[in-house]
Tab-separated table of C-alpha atoms in Angstrom:
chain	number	residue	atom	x	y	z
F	1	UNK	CA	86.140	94.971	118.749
F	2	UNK	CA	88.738	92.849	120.403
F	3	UNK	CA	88.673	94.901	123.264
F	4	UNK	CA	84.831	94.864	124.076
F	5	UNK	CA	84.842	91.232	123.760
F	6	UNK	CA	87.545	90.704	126.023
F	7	UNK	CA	85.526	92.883	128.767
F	8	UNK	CA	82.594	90.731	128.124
F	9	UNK	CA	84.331	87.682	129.045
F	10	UNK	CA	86.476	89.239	132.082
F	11	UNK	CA	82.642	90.502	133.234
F	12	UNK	CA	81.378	87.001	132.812
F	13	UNK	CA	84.673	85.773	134.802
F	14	UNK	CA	84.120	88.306	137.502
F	15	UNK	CA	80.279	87.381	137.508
F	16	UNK	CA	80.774	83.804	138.320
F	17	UNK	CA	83.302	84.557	140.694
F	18	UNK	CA	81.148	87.020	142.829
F	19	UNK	CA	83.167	90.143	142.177
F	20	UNK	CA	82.181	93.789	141.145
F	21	UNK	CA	82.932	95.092	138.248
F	22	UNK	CA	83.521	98.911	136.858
F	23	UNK	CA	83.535	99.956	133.297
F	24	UNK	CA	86.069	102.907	132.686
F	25	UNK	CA	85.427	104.850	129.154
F	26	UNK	CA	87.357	107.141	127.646
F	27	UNK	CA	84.372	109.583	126.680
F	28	UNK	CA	85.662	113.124	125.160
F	29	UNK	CA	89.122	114.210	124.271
F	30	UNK	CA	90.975	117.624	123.659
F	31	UNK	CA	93.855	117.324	121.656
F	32	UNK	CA	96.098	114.529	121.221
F	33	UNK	CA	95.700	110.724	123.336
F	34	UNK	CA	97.406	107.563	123.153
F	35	UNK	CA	93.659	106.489	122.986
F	36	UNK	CA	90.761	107.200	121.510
F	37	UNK	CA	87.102	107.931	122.596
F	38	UNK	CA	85.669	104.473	122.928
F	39	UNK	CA	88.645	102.953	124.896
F	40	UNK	CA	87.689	101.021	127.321
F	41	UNK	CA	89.016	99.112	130.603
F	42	UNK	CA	87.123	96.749	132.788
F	43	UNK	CA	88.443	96.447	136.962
F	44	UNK	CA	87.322	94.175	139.209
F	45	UNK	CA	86.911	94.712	142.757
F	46	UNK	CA	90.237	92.404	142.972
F	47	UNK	CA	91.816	95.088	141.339
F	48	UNK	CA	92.351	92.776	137.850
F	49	UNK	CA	92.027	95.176	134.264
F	50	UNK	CA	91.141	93.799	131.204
F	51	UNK	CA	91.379	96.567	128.121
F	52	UNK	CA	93.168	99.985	128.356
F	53	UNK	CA	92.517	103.804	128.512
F	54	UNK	CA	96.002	104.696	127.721
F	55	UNK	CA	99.262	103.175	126.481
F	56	UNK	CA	99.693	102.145	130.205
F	57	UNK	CA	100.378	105.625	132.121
F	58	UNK	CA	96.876	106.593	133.117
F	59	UNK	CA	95.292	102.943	133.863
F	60	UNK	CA	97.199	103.111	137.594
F	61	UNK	CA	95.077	105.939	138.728
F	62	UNK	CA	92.124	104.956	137.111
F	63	UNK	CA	92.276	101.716	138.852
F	64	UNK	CA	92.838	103.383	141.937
F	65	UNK	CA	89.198	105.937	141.278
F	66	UNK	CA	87.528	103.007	140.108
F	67	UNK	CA	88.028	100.977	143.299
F	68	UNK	CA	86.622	103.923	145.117
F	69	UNK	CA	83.511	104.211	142.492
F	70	UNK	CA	82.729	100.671	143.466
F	71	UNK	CA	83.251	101.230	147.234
F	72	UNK	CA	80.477	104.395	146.544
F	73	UNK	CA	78.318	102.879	144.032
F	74	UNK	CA	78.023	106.082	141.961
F	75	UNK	CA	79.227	107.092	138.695
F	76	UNK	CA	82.148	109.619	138.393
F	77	UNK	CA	83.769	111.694	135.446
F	78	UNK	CA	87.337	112.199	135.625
F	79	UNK	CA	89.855	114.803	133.730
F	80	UNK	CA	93.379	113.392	132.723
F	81	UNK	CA	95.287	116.790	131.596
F	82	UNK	CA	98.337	115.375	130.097
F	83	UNK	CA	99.522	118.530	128.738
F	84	UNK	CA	101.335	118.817	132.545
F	85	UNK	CA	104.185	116.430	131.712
F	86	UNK	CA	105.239	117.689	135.747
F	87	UNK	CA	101.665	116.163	137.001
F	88	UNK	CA	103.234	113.251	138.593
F	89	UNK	CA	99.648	112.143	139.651
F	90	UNK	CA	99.222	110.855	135.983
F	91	UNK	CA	102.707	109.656	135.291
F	92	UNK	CA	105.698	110.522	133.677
F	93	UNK	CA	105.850	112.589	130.669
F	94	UNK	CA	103.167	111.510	128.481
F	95	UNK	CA	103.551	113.595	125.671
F	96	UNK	CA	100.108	113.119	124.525
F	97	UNK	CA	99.202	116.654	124.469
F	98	UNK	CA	95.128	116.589	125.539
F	99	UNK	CA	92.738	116.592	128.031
F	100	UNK	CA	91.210	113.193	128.429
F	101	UNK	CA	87.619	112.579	129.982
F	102	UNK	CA	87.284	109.355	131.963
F	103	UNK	CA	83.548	108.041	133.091
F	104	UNK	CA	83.935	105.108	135.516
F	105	UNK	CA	80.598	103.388	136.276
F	106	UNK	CA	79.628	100.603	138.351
F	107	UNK	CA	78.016	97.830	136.909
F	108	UNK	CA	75.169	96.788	138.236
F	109	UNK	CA	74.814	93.223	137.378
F	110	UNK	CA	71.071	92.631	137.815
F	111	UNK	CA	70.864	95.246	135.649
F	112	UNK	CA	69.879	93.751	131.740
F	113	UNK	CA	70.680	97.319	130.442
F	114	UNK	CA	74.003	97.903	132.068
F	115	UNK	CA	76.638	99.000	130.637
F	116	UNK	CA	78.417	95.748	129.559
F	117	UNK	CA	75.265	94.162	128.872
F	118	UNK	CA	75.069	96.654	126.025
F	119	UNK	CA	78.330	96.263	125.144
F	120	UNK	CA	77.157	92.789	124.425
F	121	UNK	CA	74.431	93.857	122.382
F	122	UNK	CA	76.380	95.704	120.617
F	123	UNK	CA	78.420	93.050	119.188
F	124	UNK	CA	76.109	90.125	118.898
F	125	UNK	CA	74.990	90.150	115.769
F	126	UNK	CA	76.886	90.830	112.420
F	127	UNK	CA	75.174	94.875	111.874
F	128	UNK	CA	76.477	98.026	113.077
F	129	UNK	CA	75.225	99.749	115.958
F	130	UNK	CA	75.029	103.075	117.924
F	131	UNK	CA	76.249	103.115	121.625
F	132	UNK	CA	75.221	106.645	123.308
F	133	UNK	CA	77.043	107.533	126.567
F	134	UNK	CA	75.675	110.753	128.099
F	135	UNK	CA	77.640	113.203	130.829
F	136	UNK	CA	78.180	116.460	132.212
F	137	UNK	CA	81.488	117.727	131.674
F	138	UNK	CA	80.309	121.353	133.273
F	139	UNK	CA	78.569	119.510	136.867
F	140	UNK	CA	81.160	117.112	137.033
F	141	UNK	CA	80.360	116.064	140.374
F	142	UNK	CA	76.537	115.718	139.804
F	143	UNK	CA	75.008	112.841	138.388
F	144	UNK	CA	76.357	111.680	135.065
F	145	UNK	CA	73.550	109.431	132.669
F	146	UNK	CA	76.770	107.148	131.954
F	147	UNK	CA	76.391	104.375	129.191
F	148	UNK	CA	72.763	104.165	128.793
F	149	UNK	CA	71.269	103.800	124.966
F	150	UNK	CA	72.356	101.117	122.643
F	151	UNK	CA	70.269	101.406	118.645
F	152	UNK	CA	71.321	98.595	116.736
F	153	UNK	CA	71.016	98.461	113.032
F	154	UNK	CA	67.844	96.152	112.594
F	155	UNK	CA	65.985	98.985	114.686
F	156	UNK	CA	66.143	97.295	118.198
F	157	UNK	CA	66.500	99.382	120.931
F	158	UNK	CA	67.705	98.979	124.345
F	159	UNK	CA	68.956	101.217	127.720
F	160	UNK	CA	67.969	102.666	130.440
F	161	UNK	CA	67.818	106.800	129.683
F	162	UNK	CA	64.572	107.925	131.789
F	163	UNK	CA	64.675	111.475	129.957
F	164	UNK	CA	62.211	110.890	127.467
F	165	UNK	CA	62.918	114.141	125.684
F	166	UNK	CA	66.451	113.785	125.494
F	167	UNK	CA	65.601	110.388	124.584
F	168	UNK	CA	63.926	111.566	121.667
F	169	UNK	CA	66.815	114.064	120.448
F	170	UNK	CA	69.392	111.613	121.088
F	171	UNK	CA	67.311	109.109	118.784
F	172	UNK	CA	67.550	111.789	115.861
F	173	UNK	CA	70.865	112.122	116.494
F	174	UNK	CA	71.670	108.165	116.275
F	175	UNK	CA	69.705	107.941	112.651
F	176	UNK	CA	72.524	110.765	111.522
F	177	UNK	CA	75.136	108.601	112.261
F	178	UNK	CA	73.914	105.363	110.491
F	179	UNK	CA	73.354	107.236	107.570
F	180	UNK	CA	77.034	108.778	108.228
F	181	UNK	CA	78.621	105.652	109.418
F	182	UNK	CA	80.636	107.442	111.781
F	183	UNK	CA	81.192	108.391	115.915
F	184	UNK	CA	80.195	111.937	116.930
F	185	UNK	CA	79.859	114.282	120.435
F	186	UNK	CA	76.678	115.821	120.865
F	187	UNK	CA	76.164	119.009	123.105
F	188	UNK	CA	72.701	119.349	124.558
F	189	UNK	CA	71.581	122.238	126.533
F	190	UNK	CA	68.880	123.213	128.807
F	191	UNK	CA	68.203	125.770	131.552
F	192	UNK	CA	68.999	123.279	134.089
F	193	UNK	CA	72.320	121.771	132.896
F	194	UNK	CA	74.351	121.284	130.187
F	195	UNK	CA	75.191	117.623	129.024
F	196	UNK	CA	77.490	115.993	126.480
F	197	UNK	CA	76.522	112.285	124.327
F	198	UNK	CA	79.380	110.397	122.817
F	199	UNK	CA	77.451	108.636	119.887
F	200	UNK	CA	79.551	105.659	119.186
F	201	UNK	CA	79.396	103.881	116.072
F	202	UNK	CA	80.543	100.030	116.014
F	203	UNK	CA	80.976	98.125	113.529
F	204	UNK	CA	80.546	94.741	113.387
F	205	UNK	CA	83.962	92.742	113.565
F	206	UNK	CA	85.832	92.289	110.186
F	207	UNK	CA	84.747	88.925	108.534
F	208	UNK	CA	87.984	87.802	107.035
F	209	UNK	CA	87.452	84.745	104.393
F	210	UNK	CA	90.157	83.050	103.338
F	211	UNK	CA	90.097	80.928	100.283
F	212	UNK	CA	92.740	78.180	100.383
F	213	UNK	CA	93.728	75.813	103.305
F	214	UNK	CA	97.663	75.850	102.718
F	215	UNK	CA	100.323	76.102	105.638
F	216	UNK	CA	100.841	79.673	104.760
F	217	UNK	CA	97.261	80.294	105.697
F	218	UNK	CA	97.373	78.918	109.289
F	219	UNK	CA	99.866	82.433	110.356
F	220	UNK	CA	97.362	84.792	108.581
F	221	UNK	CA	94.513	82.978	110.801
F	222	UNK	CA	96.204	83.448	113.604
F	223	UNK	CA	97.014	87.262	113.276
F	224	UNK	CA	93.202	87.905	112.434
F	225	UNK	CA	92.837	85.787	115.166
F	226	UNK	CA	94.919	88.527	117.376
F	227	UNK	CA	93.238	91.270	115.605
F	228	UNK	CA	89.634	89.668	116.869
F	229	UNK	CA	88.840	89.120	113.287
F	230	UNK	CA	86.269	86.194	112.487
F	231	UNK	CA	87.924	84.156	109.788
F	232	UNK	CA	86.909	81.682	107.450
F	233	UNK	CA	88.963	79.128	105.658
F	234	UNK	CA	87.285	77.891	102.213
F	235	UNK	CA	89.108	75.255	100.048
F	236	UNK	CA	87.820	71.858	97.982
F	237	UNK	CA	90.681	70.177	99.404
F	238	UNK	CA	89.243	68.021	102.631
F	239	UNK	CA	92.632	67.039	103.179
F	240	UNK	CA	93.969	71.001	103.666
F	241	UNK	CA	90.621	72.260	104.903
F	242	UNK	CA	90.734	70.664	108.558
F	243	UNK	CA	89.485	72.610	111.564
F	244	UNK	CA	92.293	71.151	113.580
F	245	UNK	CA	94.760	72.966	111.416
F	246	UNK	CA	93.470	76.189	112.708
F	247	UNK	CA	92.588	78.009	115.665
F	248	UNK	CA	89.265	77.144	117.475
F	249	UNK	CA	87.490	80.451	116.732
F	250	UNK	CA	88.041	79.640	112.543
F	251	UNK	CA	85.208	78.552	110.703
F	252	UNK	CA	86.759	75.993	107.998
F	253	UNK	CA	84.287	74.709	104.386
F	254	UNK	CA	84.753	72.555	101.918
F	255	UNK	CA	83.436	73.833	99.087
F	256	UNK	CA	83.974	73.912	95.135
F	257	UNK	CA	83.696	77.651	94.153
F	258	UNK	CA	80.668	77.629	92.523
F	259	UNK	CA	79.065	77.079	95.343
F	260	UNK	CA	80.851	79.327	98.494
F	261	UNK	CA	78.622	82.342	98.353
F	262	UNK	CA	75.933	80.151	99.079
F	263	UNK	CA	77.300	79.547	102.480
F	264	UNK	CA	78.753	82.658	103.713
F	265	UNK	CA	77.260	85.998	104.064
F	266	UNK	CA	78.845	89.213	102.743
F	267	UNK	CA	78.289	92.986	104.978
F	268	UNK	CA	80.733	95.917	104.690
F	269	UNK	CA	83.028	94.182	107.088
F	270	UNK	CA	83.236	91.228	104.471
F	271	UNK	CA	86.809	90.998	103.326
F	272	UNK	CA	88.406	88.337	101.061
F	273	UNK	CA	92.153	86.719	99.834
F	274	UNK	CA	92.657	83.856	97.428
F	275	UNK	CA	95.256	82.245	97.913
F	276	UNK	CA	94.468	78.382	96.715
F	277	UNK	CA	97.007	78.538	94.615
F	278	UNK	CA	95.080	76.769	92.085
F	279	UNK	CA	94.685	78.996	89.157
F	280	UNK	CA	91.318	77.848	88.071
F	281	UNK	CA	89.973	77.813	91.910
F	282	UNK	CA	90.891	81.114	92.185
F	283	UNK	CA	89.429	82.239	88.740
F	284	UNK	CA	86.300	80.769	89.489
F	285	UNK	CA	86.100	82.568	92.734
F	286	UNK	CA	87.016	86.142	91.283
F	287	UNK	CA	84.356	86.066	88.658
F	288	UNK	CA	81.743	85.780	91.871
F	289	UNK	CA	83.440	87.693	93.869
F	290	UNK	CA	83.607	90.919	91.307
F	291	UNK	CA	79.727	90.841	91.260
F	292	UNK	CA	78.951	91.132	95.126
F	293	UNK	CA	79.724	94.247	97.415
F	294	UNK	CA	82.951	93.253	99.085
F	295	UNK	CA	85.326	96.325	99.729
F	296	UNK	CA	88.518	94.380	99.478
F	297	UNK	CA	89.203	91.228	97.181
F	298	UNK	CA	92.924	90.418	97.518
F	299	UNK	CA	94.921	88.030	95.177
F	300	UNK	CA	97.696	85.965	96.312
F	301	UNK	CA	100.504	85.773	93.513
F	302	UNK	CA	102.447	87.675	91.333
F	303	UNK	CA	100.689	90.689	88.973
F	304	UNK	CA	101.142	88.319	85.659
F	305	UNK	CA	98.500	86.091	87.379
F	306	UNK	CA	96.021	89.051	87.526
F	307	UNK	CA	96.674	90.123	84.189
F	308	UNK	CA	95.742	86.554	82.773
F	309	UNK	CA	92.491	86.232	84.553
F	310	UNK	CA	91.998	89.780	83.000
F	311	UNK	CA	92.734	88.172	79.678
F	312	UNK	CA	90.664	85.022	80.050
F	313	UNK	CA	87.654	86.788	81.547
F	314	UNK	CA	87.265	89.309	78.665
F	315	UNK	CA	87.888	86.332	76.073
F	316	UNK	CA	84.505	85.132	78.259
F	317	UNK	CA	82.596	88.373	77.350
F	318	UNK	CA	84.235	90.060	80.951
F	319	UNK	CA	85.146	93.357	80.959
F	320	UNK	CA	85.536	94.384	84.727
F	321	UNK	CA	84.680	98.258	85.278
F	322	UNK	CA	86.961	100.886	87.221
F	323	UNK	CA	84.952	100.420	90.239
F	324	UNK	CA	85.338	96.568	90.348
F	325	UNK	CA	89.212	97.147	89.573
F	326	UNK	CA	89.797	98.954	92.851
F	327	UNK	CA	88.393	96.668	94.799
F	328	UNK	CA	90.741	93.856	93.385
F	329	UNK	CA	94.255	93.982	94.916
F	330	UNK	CA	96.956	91.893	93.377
F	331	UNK	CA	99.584	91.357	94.479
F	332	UNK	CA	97.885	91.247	97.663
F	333	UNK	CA	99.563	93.260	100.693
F	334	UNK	CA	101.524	96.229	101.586
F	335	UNK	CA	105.198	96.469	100.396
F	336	UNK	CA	107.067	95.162	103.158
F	337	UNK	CA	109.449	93.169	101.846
F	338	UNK	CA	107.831	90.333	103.084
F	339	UNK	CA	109.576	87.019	102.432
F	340	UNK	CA	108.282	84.314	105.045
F	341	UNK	CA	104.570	83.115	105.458
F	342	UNK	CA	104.463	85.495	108.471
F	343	UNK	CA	106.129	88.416	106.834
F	344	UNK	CA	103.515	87.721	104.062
F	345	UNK	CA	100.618	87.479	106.432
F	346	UNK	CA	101.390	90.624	108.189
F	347	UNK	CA	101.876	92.510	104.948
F	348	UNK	CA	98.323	91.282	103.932
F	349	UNK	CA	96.797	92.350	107.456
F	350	UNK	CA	98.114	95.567	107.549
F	351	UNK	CA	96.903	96.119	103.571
F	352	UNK	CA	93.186	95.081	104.644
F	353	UNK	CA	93.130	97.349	107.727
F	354	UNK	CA	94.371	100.227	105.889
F	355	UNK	CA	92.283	99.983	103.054
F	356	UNK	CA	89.209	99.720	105.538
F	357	UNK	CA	90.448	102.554	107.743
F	358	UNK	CA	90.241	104.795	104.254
F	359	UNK	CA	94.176	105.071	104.633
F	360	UNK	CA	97.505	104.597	102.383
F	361	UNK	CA	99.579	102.342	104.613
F	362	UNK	CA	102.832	104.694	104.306
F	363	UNK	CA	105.129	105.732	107.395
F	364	UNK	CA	102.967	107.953	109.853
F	365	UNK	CA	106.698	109.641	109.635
F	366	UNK	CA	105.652	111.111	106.601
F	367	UNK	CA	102.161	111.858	107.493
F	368	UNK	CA	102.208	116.391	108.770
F	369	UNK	CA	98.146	115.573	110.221
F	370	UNK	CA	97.556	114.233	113.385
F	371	UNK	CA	97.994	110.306	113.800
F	372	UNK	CA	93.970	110.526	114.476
F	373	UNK	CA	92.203	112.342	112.147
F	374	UNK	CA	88.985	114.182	114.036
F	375	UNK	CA	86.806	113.783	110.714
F	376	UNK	CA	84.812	110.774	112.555
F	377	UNK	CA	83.933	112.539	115.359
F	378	UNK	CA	81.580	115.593	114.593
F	379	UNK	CA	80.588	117.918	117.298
F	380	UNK	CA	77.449	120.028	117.385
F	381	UNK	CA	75.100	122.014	119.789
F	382	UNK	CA	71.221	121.879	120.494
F	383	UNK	CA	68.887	122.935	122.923
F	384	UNK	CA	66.377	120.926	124.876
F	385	UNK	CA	63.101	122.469	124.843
């Protein structure tokens, strides 16, 4: 999410200063890649790159082919083998392992359907959405369909895909994964041609909400901050809870408890920590937090403190049910040995984006599977008749 919002604004940059702009993809990968499908790199005619396609070794020559796309105007799919540590075209031993498909495209600003104008789309509102790029990986030199359907969640629909029948299929295809919440390749074939969609899912940026204004807040807002996170800072305190305290992009209440879910709107990207350090604040706020949908409740403080409000709440008529258990974590963050407000803040980041990436948090030294598991991205066959 990060990423696509820092090509929107180098777009915007390169729009007011009269420059051309190409979107480079990566769109289908064999094997292993320092990147995923769904990286992405904006360069401007100026030769500036905002994003990245690799962990540095492959953006050289993809700046170089996307200078020349914008020189021709025409879209072009491009094969990174980097199972040829030798290749010195792509750089020096990668030891990636794959075969990486590029699509560069021009953007054509007068365009409203272009590509980064549904990037934009994409991550305007707080819902998930479907981003469909279509290409050929068997006529690589004919024309490719590039980045050209965007389905967001509330049903609107926007691109520029003239193929009403593939249209159609694709359409089917992008229902599948909403209901699966996941990214998948799609192979479709006709007499003509055969043609490949990367079905992208995105969802909407994490919506980190912080309740408590203290000074060990301010590094965990910045790290979200980093991570492209939207935070929120909740306390009762006017005298912690001060926008200046924070970084611009924070939203900052003053609220008692009873009465912050009235002001803030919870999705499956809706994560919270309590860290007031008030016992009763952050009481108050777990009893209303156990009865809404949010994935991840984290506690600041040691376990005692959990197993009092356990105590309290059933002495209340409160018995809290497996499910609502795991999705209470206290103490809050991974075991890092975290001492310092930043060591602390890191250890809770890395906990949240684990535990929304479906993972453990252990040493990937450890881990015999691939760093990137494949299960997101499902690949299947049909024919366009």
């Amino acid at each position: 999410m990060k990423e696509i919002q820092s090509i929107i604004k180098a777009f915007d940059t390169a729009q007011f200063d009269e420059r051309n702009s190409a979107l480079v993809t990566v769109v289908h990968l064999e094997g292993s890649s320092y990147r995923r499908p769904g990286a992405r790199m904006l360069v401007s005619d100026d030769g500036a790159m905002t994003g990245a396609i690799s962990g540095g070794c492959l953006e050289g020559d993809a700046l170089r082919k996307a200078l020349l796309v914008l020189n021709q105007q025409q879209k072009r799919l491009v094969t990174y083998d980097t199972n040829d540590e030798d290749d010195a075209s792509i750089g020096v031993q990668l030891g990636c392992a794959g075969v990486i498909q590029v699509l560069i495209e021009p953007i054509n600003k007068d365009d409203p359907n272009n590509s980064v104008e549904l990037l934009r789309k994409a991550v305007a509102k707080r819902q998930a959405s479907v981003l469909v790029t279509v290409f050929s990986l068997q006529n690589r030199k004919g024309y490719q369909h590039g980045t050209c359907l965007l389905v967001e969640e509330d049903g609107t629909i926007s691109g520029n895909l003239k193929d009403d029948t593939l249209r159609e299929m694709l359409l089917d295809d992008v229902k599948l994964s909403f209901r699966e919440q996941r990214s998948s390749f799609k192979n479709y074939t006709s007499d003509q041609n055969e043609i490949t969609a990367f079905i992208e899912y995105i969802n909407p940026a994490v919506s980190l909400i912080l309740i408590g204004a203290g000074n060990d807040v301010i590094p965990l807002v910045s790290m979200a901050d980093i991570m492209g996170w939207e935070t929120t800072v909740i306390d009762g305190r006017p005298s912690h809870a001060k926008k200046e305290r924070f970084s611009s992009t924070c939203q900052v209440i003053i609220s008692k408890p009873e009465n912050v879910l009235e002001q803030i709107s919870i999705d499956q990207q809706t994560v919270f920590v309590l860290m007031t350090h008030n016992y009763n604040y952050d009481f108050a706020m777990l009893k209303a937090l156990v009865k809404t949908k949010a994935k991840y409740i984290g506690m600041l403080g040691p376990r005692k403190k959990f197993d009092r409000m356990q105590d309290d709440m059933k002495s209340e008529g409160i018995k809290l049910s497996d499910v609502e258990l795991s999705r209470i974590y206290s103490p809050v963050g991974l075991e890092l040995g975290a001492e310092t407000a930043e060591e602390i803040a890191l250890s809770i980041i890395s906990e949240i984006k684990a535990v929304l990436a479906g993972k453990m948090g252990g040493s990937l030294r450890h881990n015999m599977n691939p760093i990137h598991s494949t299960n997101n991205l499902v690949i299947s066959d049909k024919n366009i008749s």
